[in-house]
Amino acid sequence: MNVIRRLWRIRSARVGVVLAVLLLTTAILGPMLLPLDPNAIDVRARFAGPSTAHWLGTDDLGRDTFTRLVHGSRMSLFIAALSALLGTLLGVTLGVITGFLGGWVDVAGMRVVDLFFAIPTLLVAIGIVALFGPSATTTILALGIAYTPLYARLVRGTVVSVRSRTYVDASRVLGARGVRLLRTDILPGIVPIALVQTTALLGFALVDEASLGFLGLGVQPPDASWGQMINAGRQFIFQAPWLTLIPGFAVILAVFSINLIGDGLRDALDPRASQRVGDT
Amino acid sequence: MSGIGRPLLELDHVERMFGGSWLGRLGGDNVVRAVDDVTLSIAAGEAFGIVGESGSGKTTVGRMIVRLLDPTAGAIRFEGQDITRLRGGALLAYRRSVQMVFQNPYLSLNPRRRVRDMLLDAYRIHHLASGRDAEERVAALMEMVGLRRTMLDRYPHEFSSGQRQRIGIARALSVEPRLIVADEPVSALDVSVQAQVLNLLRGLQEELGLTVVFISHDLRAVSFLCSRVAVLYLGQVMEVAPRRALVERAAHPYTQALMGSMPSLAPGSGITREVIRGDIADQQPPPGGCVFAPRCELRRRLGDPDRCLTERPWPRELSEGHAVACHFADAEARPDTDARPEATGAAAGPTTPTTPTMVGISDPTRVPAVTSTGATT
Ligand SMILES: Nc1ncnc2c1ncn2[C@@H]1O[C@H](COP(=O)(O)OP(=O)(O)OP(=O)(O)O)[C@@H](O)[C@H]1O
Ligand code: SF4
Ligand SMILES: [Mg+2]
């Protein structure tokens, strides 16, 4: 696709893509390659500093921080990806239905969205976790649902504006309507905005997973995720600050990479840029 | 040329208001009567023109004919059947009969779709053809509008404005309609290709026996293409006449002013131009009177008769197929060239607060030259 080529031409986006590929490879292959068990407790090696045996030291139970970080990356990225995906699916569906159908469906749908919209995202997520109990699955559900209102609103607005374009009128005069009209004229018009928004959600989800984890409402021990590691290290912040700083840094790195890609996508999808380079 | 056969399309006291919802009024919105009691009858096979300044309601009329908008009152009949309430299958069938060519081919073609897909739409929607058959038809359409079939795989941005409008025309033709509404089909095009596209439309109209409703603010383009013309002003029909009658004996003072600002057709010299005082939106027309009264030269010359302000002039027939909505049109049935210096003098007089403005007729360099139909640009 042309967008990818344009994205690659933007230097900062290239950095982001390289970082993301590194992170993904680590998350997917890392756990298979590392020799240590992330949950293996070794009380004799508690709070050990960096060494050849433990590259990034150990935690309060003597578990290897690096191993846990790599295993945790798999969990964190998995949660971020699935909650962004869930938010996208729900948001796009709701936004397209309300925006395309209009009328009372639109009014009712947007009322509900507004209601949710008034509550901060994380609070919605915390409420959902409180309902179902903390776990990786609830984290995904909670974040996905919490992201839906904003996404739905964005998509609805775009659909409403695309719906009134002249080429949509032209298709209507030809007799196109309903699903066909959505497929040929309306959905392709919202793809650019959805791409940018989903990328942004990935970044939010990484941070929010860490926040939920920090509050002890995310992934539960002994499973590792970045958020869970931050929460576990919190009690020893003065004794062994690396236990929180290292997973914190991992979150920052991942978010940074995603933001670079997101900004790049925004530029690559800019209609003015596409006028110059030629649209897909 | 007027009145061939029975009417294919009839507009019967059609009205369209905007901003009339109680919510809009609550918010202080004005109600706009974009189309105000328009009655027209268009014969099969005829090229019918609708002219008027910006905001006169031309597009609104066109969009109602193709059912992109519904009238707020009145009926639109196609082959005798009121189409304003068609739904489902009946509406789909109507869409096969009536198509539209849009003003701006940069906006009317989806930038993300190939020409082939856009042209295949019609066959898919109406199950007219598929596979090789559909491919052949699409290629034939391209050739019909003077494009090559090898261009089918391109995206809109790879075409010039004239070529894009040809694609727009091909798409309109894809369902083999009886009637095409062409809403200012050349005004957004490069000047150099306007004549070619007009020629193409005229050629297709004659070749395929199409009925064309040609909408334009350019009286010259309309008289080039159309056998009959309706002049619209603030949503009302001022005059309907066969082209010849309109050119030779325009009866309505508004039409006369439009003609006067069109040097190539105006009798007498090309230098003197009749001016219409004020802008279309400048003065509120008197309720119940003639909408044109605030800008009417004839009324001024007649000494501002009250009737213009108190009684709406309904269209009345002057001769076969020639109707005019003016109480005093017969008083001066011809544009009076001699009266112009006087008119200009009056324009400068102290009684006129607004500065004279030319009606929006493009400059004389844009006279469409009749050249070959086929050439692409
Ligand atoms: N969707 C709408 N909502 C509110 N007002 C509208 C709408 N569409 C048209 N109008 C108003 O109706 C009037 C007629 O508009 P219309 O577009 O039909 O004029 P037009 O003759 O096609 O003008 P132009 O030459 O500028 O295309 C204008 O006053 C316009 O502001
Ligand atoms: S009715 Fe009166 S104001 Fe209207 S066009 Fe005729 S002369 Fe002018
Ligand atoms: Mg218009």
mmCIF file of N, CA, C and O in Angstrom, chain B residues 138-202:
data_model
loop_
_atom_site.group_PDB
_atom_site.id
_atom_site.type_symbol
_atom_site.label_atom_id
_atom_site.label_comp_id
_atom_site.label_asym_id
_atom_site.label_seq_id
_atom_site.Cartn_x
_atom_site.Cartn_y
_atom_site.Cartn_z
ATOM 1 N N VAL B 138 -18.699 -1.290 -20.128
ATOM 2 C CA VAL B 138 -17.939 -0.217 -19.502
ATOM 3 C C VAL B 138 -16.950 0.384 -20.501
ATOM 4 O O VAL B 138 -16.792 1.604 -20.596
ATOM 5 N N ALA B 139 -16.322 -0.483 -21.264
ATOM 6 C CA ALA B 139 -15.388 -0.002 -22.282
ATOM 7 C C ALA B 139 -16.127 0.830 -23.327
ATOM 8 O O ALA B 139 -15.638 1.879 -23.769
ATOM 9 N N ALA B 140 -17.323 0.366 -23.699
ATOM 10 C CA ALA B 140 -18.107 1.108 -24.688
ATOM 11 C C ALA B 140 -18.496 2.489 -24.160
ATOM 12 O O ALA B 140 -18.472 3.478 -24.898
ATOM 13 N N LEU B 141 -18.809 2.532 -22.865
ATOM 14 C CA LEU B 141 -19.153 3.820 -22.248
ATOM 15 C C LEU B 141 -17.992 4.797 -22.370
ATOM 16 O O LEU B 141 -18.172 5.968 -22.702
ATOM 17 N N MET B 142 -16.794 4.286 -22.072
ATOM 18 C CA MET B 142 -15.612 5.138 -22.142
ATOM 19 C C MET B 142 -15.477 5.726 -23.543
ATOM 20 O O MET B 142 -15.217 6.915 -23.720
ATOM 21 N N GLU B 143 -15.649 4.864 -24.537
ATOM 22 C CA GLU B 143 -15.493 5.354 -25.900
ATOM 23 C C GLU B 143 -16.598 6.343 -26.267
ATOM 24 O O GLU B 143 -16.371 7.310 -26.990
ATOM 25 N N MET B 144 -17.763 6.092 -25.723
ATOM 26 C CA MET B 144 -18.892 6.971 -26.009
ATOM 27 C C MET B 144 -18.629 8.404 -25.559
ATOM 28 O O MET B 144 -19.075 9.358 -26.178
ATOM 29 N N VAL B 145 -17.877 8.534 -24.457
ATOM 30 C CA VAL B 145 -17.602 9.885 -23.958
ATOM 31 C C VAL B 145 -16.218 10.372 -24.380
ATOM 32 O O VAL B 145 -15.716 11.362 -23.858
ATOM 33 N N GLY B 146 -15.601 9.664 -25.334
ATOM 34 C CA GLY B 146 -14.337 10.141 -25.868
ATOM 35 C C GLY B 146 -13.126 9.824 -25.020
ATOM 36 O O GLY B 146 -12.118 10.516 -25.088
ATOM 37 N N LEU B 147 -13.217 8.756 -24.202
ATOM 38 C CA LEU B 147 -12.047 8.314 -23.436
ATOM 39 C C LEU B 147 -11.642 6.926 -23.936
ATOM 40 O O LEU B 147 -12.398 6.260 -24.631
ATOM 41 N N ARG B 148 -10.448 6.505 -23.538
ATOM 42 C CA ARG B 148 -9.974 5.190 -23.978
ATOM 43 C C ARG B 148 -10.223 4.138 -22.912
ATOM 44 O O ARG B 148 -10.154 4.415 -21.714
ATOM 45 N N ARG B 149 -10.465 2.907 -23.371
ATOM 46 C CA ARG B 149 -10.753 1.842 -22.407
ATOM 47 C C ARG B 149 -9.532 1.505 -21.553
ATOM 48 O O ARG B 149 -9.666 0.970 -20.455
ATOM 49 N N THR B 150 -8.369 1.860 -22.049
ATOM 50 C CA THR B 150 -7.157 1.605 -21.259
ATOM 51 C C THR B 150 -7.095 2.499 -20.021
ATOM 52 O O THR B 150 -6.281 2.288 -19.134
ATOM 53 N N MET B 151 -7.959 3.505 -19.983
ATOM 54 C CA MET B 151 -7.952 4.412 -18.828
ATOM 55 C C MET B 151 -8.789 3.874 -17.677
ATOM 56 O O MET B 151 -8.848 4.493 -16.615
ATOM 57 N N LEU B 152 -9.431 2.740 -17.872
ATOM 58 C CA LEU B 152 -10.375 2.230 -16.877
ATOM 59 C C LEU B 152 -9.725 1.926 -15.531
ATOM 60 O O LEU B 152 -10.380 1.962 -14.497
ATOM 61 N N ASP B 153 -8.441 1.586 -15.557
ATOM 62 C CA ASP B 153 -7.793 1.198 -14.308
ATOM 63 C C ASP B 153 -7.212 2.380 -13.544
ATOM 64 O O ASP B 153 -6.564 2.201 -12.523
ATOM 65 N N ARG B 154 -7.463 3.567 -14.050
ATOM 66 C CA ARG B 154 -6.880 4.728 -13.377
ATOM 67 C C ARG B 154 -7.792 5.257 -12.287
ATOM 68 O O ARG B 154 -8.979 4.993 -12.263
ATOM 69 N N TYR B 155 -7.160 6.036 -11.432
ATOM 70 C CA TYR B 155 -7.905 6.736 -10.386
ATOM 71 C C TYR B 155 -8.228 8.155 -10.858
ATOM 72 O O TYR B 155 -7.521 8.689 -11.716
ATOM 73 N N PRO B 156 -9.261 8.770 -10.265
ATOM 74 C CA PRO B 156 -9.678 10.098 -10.729
ATOM 75 C C PRO B 156 -8.543 11.117 -10.812
ATOM 76 O O PRO B 156 -8.524 11.938 -11.726
ATOM 77 N N HIS B 157 -7.597 11.077 -9.868
ATOM 78 C CA HIS B 157 -6.583 12.131 -9.877
ATOM 79 C C HIS B 157 -5.664 12.062 -11.089
ATOM 80 O O HIS B 157 -4.889 12.968 -11.341
ATOM 81 N N GLU B 158 -5.768 10.962 -11.834
ATOM 82 C CA GLU B 158 -4.920 10.851 -13.016
ATOM 83 C C GLU B 158 -5.555 11.492 -14.251
ATOM 84 O O GLU B 158 -5.031 11.368 -15.356
ATOM 85 N N PHE B 159 -6.705 12.149 -14.051
ATOM 86 C CA PHE B 159 -7.396 12.750 -15.188
ATOM 87 C C PHE B 159 -7.468 14.263 -15.062
ATOM 88 O O PHE B 159 -7.430 14.820 -13.964
ATOM 89 N N SER B 160 -7.608 14.922 -16.198
ATOM 90 C CA SER B 160 -7.832 16.371 -16.209
ATOM 91 C C SER B 160 -9.296 16.651 -15.882
ATOM 92 O O SER B 160 -10.120 15.739 -15.841
ATOM 93 N N SER B 161 -9.613 17.916 -15.666
ATOM 94 C CA SER B 161 -10.984 18.252 -15.266
ATOM 95 C C SER B 161 -11.984 17.832 -16.344
ATOM 96 O O SER B 161 -13.038 17.276 -16.033
ATOM 97 N N GLY B 162 -11.639 18.075 -17.589
ATOM 98 C CA GLY B 162 -12.547 17.709 -18.671
ATOM 99 C C GLY B 162 -12.765 16.209 -18.746
ATOM 100 O O GLY B 162 -13.885 15.724 -18.924
ATOM 101 N N GLN B 163 -11.668 15.467 -18.573
ATOM 102 C CA GLN B 163 -11.786 14.005 -18.606
ATOM 103 C C GLN B 163 -12.615 13.496 -17.443
ATOM 104 O O GLN B 163 -13.410 12.574 -17.581
ATOM 105 N N ARG B 164 -12.430 14.129 -16.289
ATOM 106 C CA ARG B 164 -13.223 13.705 -15.133
ATOM 107 C C ARG B 164 -14.698 13.894 -15.404
ATOM 108 O O ARG B 164 -15.525 13.050 -15.050
ATOM 109 N N GLN B 165 -15.041 15.044 -16.004
ATOM 110 C CA GLN B 165 -16.454 15.266 -16.262
ATOM 111 C C GLN B 165 -16.963 14.264 -17.301
ATOM 112 O O GLN B 165 -18.112 13.837 -17.235
ATOM 113 N N ARG B 166 -16.105 13.857 -18.226
ATOM 114 C CA ARG B 166 -16.516 12.815 -19.172
ATOM 115 C C ARG B 166 -16.825 11.518 -18.428
ATOM 116 O O ARG B 166 -17.755 10.798 -18.772
ATOM 117 N N ILE B 167 -16.018 11.234 -17.406
ATOM 118 C CA ILE B 167 -16.283 10.045 -16.592
ATOM 119 C C ILE B 167 -17.624 10.199 -15.877
ATOM 120 O O ILE B 167 -18.432 9.264 -15.812
ATOM 121 N N GLY B 168 -17.865 11.415 -15.358
ATOM 122 C CA GLY B 168 -19.147 11.685 -14.705
ATOM 123 C C GLY B 168 -20.308 11.453 -15.667
ATOM 124 O O GLY B 168 -21.347 10.904 -15.287
ATOM 125 N N ILE B 169 -20.123 11.864 -16.896
ATOM 126 C CA ILE B 169 -21.168 11.674 -17.904
ATOM 127 C C ILE B 169 -21.325 10.187 -18.227
ATOM 128 O O ILE B 169 -22.440 9.662 -18.325
ATOM 129 N N ALA B 170 -20.191 9.496 -18.345
ATOM 130 C CA ALA B 170 -20.255 8.055 -18.621
ATOM 131 C C ALA B 170 -21.001 7.328 -17.517
ATOM 132 O O ALA B 170 -21.821 6.446 -17.770
ATOM 133 N N ARG B 171 -20.730 7.722 -16.278
ATOM 134 C CA ARG B 171 -21.413 7.076 -15.161
ATOM 135 C C ARG B 171 -22.920 7.324 -15.236
ATOM 136 O O ARG B 171 -23.719 6.415 -15.006
ATOM 137 N N ALA B 172 -23.287 8.568 -15.573
ATOM 138 C CA ALA B 172 -24.717 8.869 -15.686
ATOM 139 C C ALA B 172 -25.352 8.035 -16.795
ATOM 140 O O ALA B 172 -26.493 7.595 -16.692
ATOM 141 N N LEU B 173 -24.592 7.796 -17.872
ATOM 142 C CA LEU B 173 -25.141 7.043 -19.003
ATOM 143 C C LEU B 173 -25.188 5.542 -18.730
ATOM 144 O O LEU B 173 -25.851 4.798 -19.451
ATOM 145 N N SER B 174 -24.471 5.078 -17.695
ATOM 146 C CA SER B 174 -24.293 3.636 -17.519
ATOM 147 C C SER B 174 -25.607 2.897 -17.306
ATOM 148 O O SER B 174 -25.715 1.727 -17.655
ATOM 149 N N VAL B 175 -26.624 3.556 -16.759
ATOM 150 C CA VAL B 175 -27.896 2.860 -16.574
ATOM 151 C C VAL B 175 -28.823 3.039 -17.776
ATOM 152 O O VAL B 175 -29.964 2.610 -17.755
ATOM 153 N N GLU B 176 -28.321 3.708 -18.808
ATOM 154 C CA GLU B 176 -29.123 4.035 -19.989
ATOM 155 C C GLU B 176 -30.393 4.780 -19.597
ATOM 156 O O GLU B 176 -31.519 4.310 -19.834
ATOM 157 N N PRO B 177 -30.204 5.961 -19.006
ATOM 158 C CA PRO B 177 -31.367 6.717 -18.506
ATOM 159 C C PRO B 177 -32.139 7.385 -19.644
ATOM 160 O O PRO B 177 -31.637 7.505 -20.755
ATOM 161 N N ARG B 178 -33.370 7.803 -19.333
ATOM 162 C CA ARG B 178 -34.150 8.581 -20.303
ATOM 163 C C ARG B 178 -33.829 10.060 -20.140
ATOM 164 O O ARG B 178 -33.869 10.809 -21.102
ATOM 165 N N LEU B 179 -33.560 10.428 -18.868
ATOM 166 C CA LEU B 179 -33.388 11.847 -18.571
ATOM 167 C C LEU B 179 -32.103 12.072 -17.774
ATOM 168 O O LEU B 179 -31.786 11.294 -16.875
ATOM 169 N N ILE B 180 -31.386 13.115 -18.146
ATOM 170 C CA ILE B 180 -30.190 13.473 -17.381
ATOM 171 C C ILE B 180 -30.310 14.912 -16.913
ATOM 172 O O ILE B 180 -30.619 15.805 -17.701
ATOM 173 N N VAL B 181 -30.101 15.102 -15.623
ATOM 174 C CA VAL B 181 -30.020 16.455 -15.089
ATOM 175 C C VAL B 181 -28.544 16.817 -15.047
ATOM 176 O O VAL B 181 -27.760 16.161 -14.375
ATOM 177 N N ALA B 182 -28.169 17.833 -15.787
ATOM 178 C CA ALA B 182 -26.774 18.267 -15.797
ATOM 179 C C ALA B 182 -26.690 19.595 -15.061
ATOM 180 O O ALA B 182 -27.126 20.626 -15.571
ATOM 181 N N ASP B 183 -26.152 19.564 -13.841
ATOM 182 C CA ASP B 183 -26.104 20.762 -13.005
ATOM 183 C C ASP B 183 -24.789 21.493 -13.215
ATOM 184 O O ASP B 183 -23.769 21.100 -12.686
ATOM 185 N N GLU B 184 -24.818 22.549 -13.963
ATOM 186 C CA GLU B 184 -23.612 23.317 -14.292
ATOM 187 C C GLU B 184 -22.449 22.384 -14.634
ATOM 188 O O GLU B 184 -21.407 22.439 -13.983
ATOM 189 N N PRO B 185 -22.620 21.561 -15.649
ATOM 190 C CA PRO B 185 -21.625 20.507 -15.887
ATOM 191 C C PRO B 185 -20.275 21.029 -16.372
ATOM 192 O O PRO B 185 -19.308 20.273 -16.365
ATOM 193 N N VAL B 186 -20.205 22.284 -16.781
ATOM 194 C CA VAL B 186 -18.905 22.757 -17.266
ATOM 195 C C VAL B 186 -18.340 23.919 -16.462
ATOM 196 O O VAL B 186 -17.207 24.329 -16.682
ATOM 197 N N SER B 187 -19.110 24.433 -15.509
ATOM 198 C CA SER B 187 -18.643 25.667 -14.869
ATOM 199 C C SER B 187 -17.414 25.444 -13.993
ATOM 200 O O SER B 187 -16.681 26.383 -13.698
ATOM 201 N N ALA B 188 -17.164 24.190 -13.578
ATOM 202 C CA ALA B 188 -15.977 23.939 -12.758
ATOM 203 C C ALA B 188 -14.794 23.488 -13.615
ATOM 204 O O ALA B 188 -13.736 23.161 -13.088
ATOM 205 N N LEU B 189 -14.986 23.448 -14.920
ATOM 206 C CA LEU B 189 -13.928 22.917 -15.791
ATOM 207 C C LEU B 189 -13.015 24.028 -16.291
ATOM 208 O O LEU B 189 -13.387 25.200 -16.308
ATOM 209 N N ASP B 190 -11.825 23.621 -16.716
ATOM 210 C CA ASP B 190 -10.938 24.577 -17.351
ATOM 211 C C ASP B 190 -11.659 25.169 -18.556
ATOM 212 O O ASP B 190 -12.330 24.465 -19.310
ATOM 213 N N VAL B 191 -11.500 26.474 -18.709
ATOM 214 C CA VAL B 191 -12.216 27.180 -19.769
ATOM 215 C C VAL B 191 -11.975 26.528 -21.131
ATOM 216 O O VAL B 191 -12.878 26.390 -21.947
ATOM 217 N N SER B 192 -10.766 26.058 -21.325
ATOM 218 C CA SER B 192 -10.410 25.531 -22.642
ATOM 219 C C SER B 192 -11.176 24.271 -23.007
ATOM 220 O O SER B 192 -11.280 23.927 -24.177
ATOM 221 N N VAL B 193 -11.724 23.561 -22.020
ATOM 222 C CA VAL B 193 -12.408 22.309 -22.361
ATOM 223 C C VAL B 193 -13.922 22.409 -22.202
ATOM 224 O O VAL B 193 -14.645 21.472 -22.518
ATOM 225 N N GLN B 194 -14.396 23.564 -21.748
ATOM 226 C CA GLN B 194 -15.837 23.701 -21.529
ATOM 227 C C GLN B 194 -16.633 23.419 -22.797
ATOM 228 O O GLN B 194 -17.622 22.679 -22.773
ATOM 229 N N ALA B 195 -16.161 24.002 -23.900
ATOM 230 C CA ALA B 195 -16.895 23.844 -25.156
ATOM 231 C C ALA B 195 -16.934 22.382 -25.579
ATOM 232 O O ALA B 195 -17.964 21.883 -26.040
ATOM 233 N N GLN B 196 -15.814 21.681 -25.386
ATOM 234 C CA GLN B 196 -15.775 20.266 -25.776
ATOM 235 C C GLN B 196 -16.804 19.451 -25.009
ATOM 236 O O GLN B 196 -17.487 18.609 -25.578
ATOM 237 N N VAL B 197 -16.885 19.713 -23.723
ATOM 238 C CA VAL B 197 -17.818 18.927 -22.915
ATOM 239 C C VAL B 197 -19.264 19.286 -23.260
ATOM 240 O O VAL B 197 -20.130 18.412 -23.336
ATOM 241 N N LEU B 198 -19.513 20.574 -23.534
ATOM 242 C CA LEU B 198 -20.863 20.966 -23.978
ATOM 243 C C LEU B 198 -21.216 20.267 -25.288
ATOM 244 O O LEU B 198 -22.329 19.777 -25.478
ATOM 245 N N ASN B 199 -20.241 20.230 -26.176
ATOM 246 C CA ASN B 199 -20.455 19.545 -27.452
ATOM 247 C C ASN B 199 -20.763 18.071 -27.262
ATOM 248 O O ASN B 199 -21.625 17.511 -27.931
ATOM 249 N N LEU B 200 -20.016 17.476 -26.350
ATOM 250 C CA LEU B 200 -20.238 16.060 -26.059
ATOM 251 C C LEU B 200 -21.672 15.851 -25.578
ATOM 252 O O LEU B 200 -22.385 14.957 -26.056
ATOM 253 N N LEU B 201 -22.099 16.696 -24.650
ATOM 254 C CA LEU B 201 -23.452 16.562 -24.109
ATOM 255 C C LEU B 201 -24.496 16.718 -25.215
ATOM 256 O O LEU B 201 -25.458 15.953 -25.297
ATOM 257 N N ARG B 202 -24.280 17.721 -26.061
ATOM 258 C CA ARG B 202 -25.232 17.947 -27.137
ATOM 259 C C ARG B 202 -25.269 16.761 -28.093
ATOM 260 O O ARG B 202 -26.334 16.287 -28.491
#
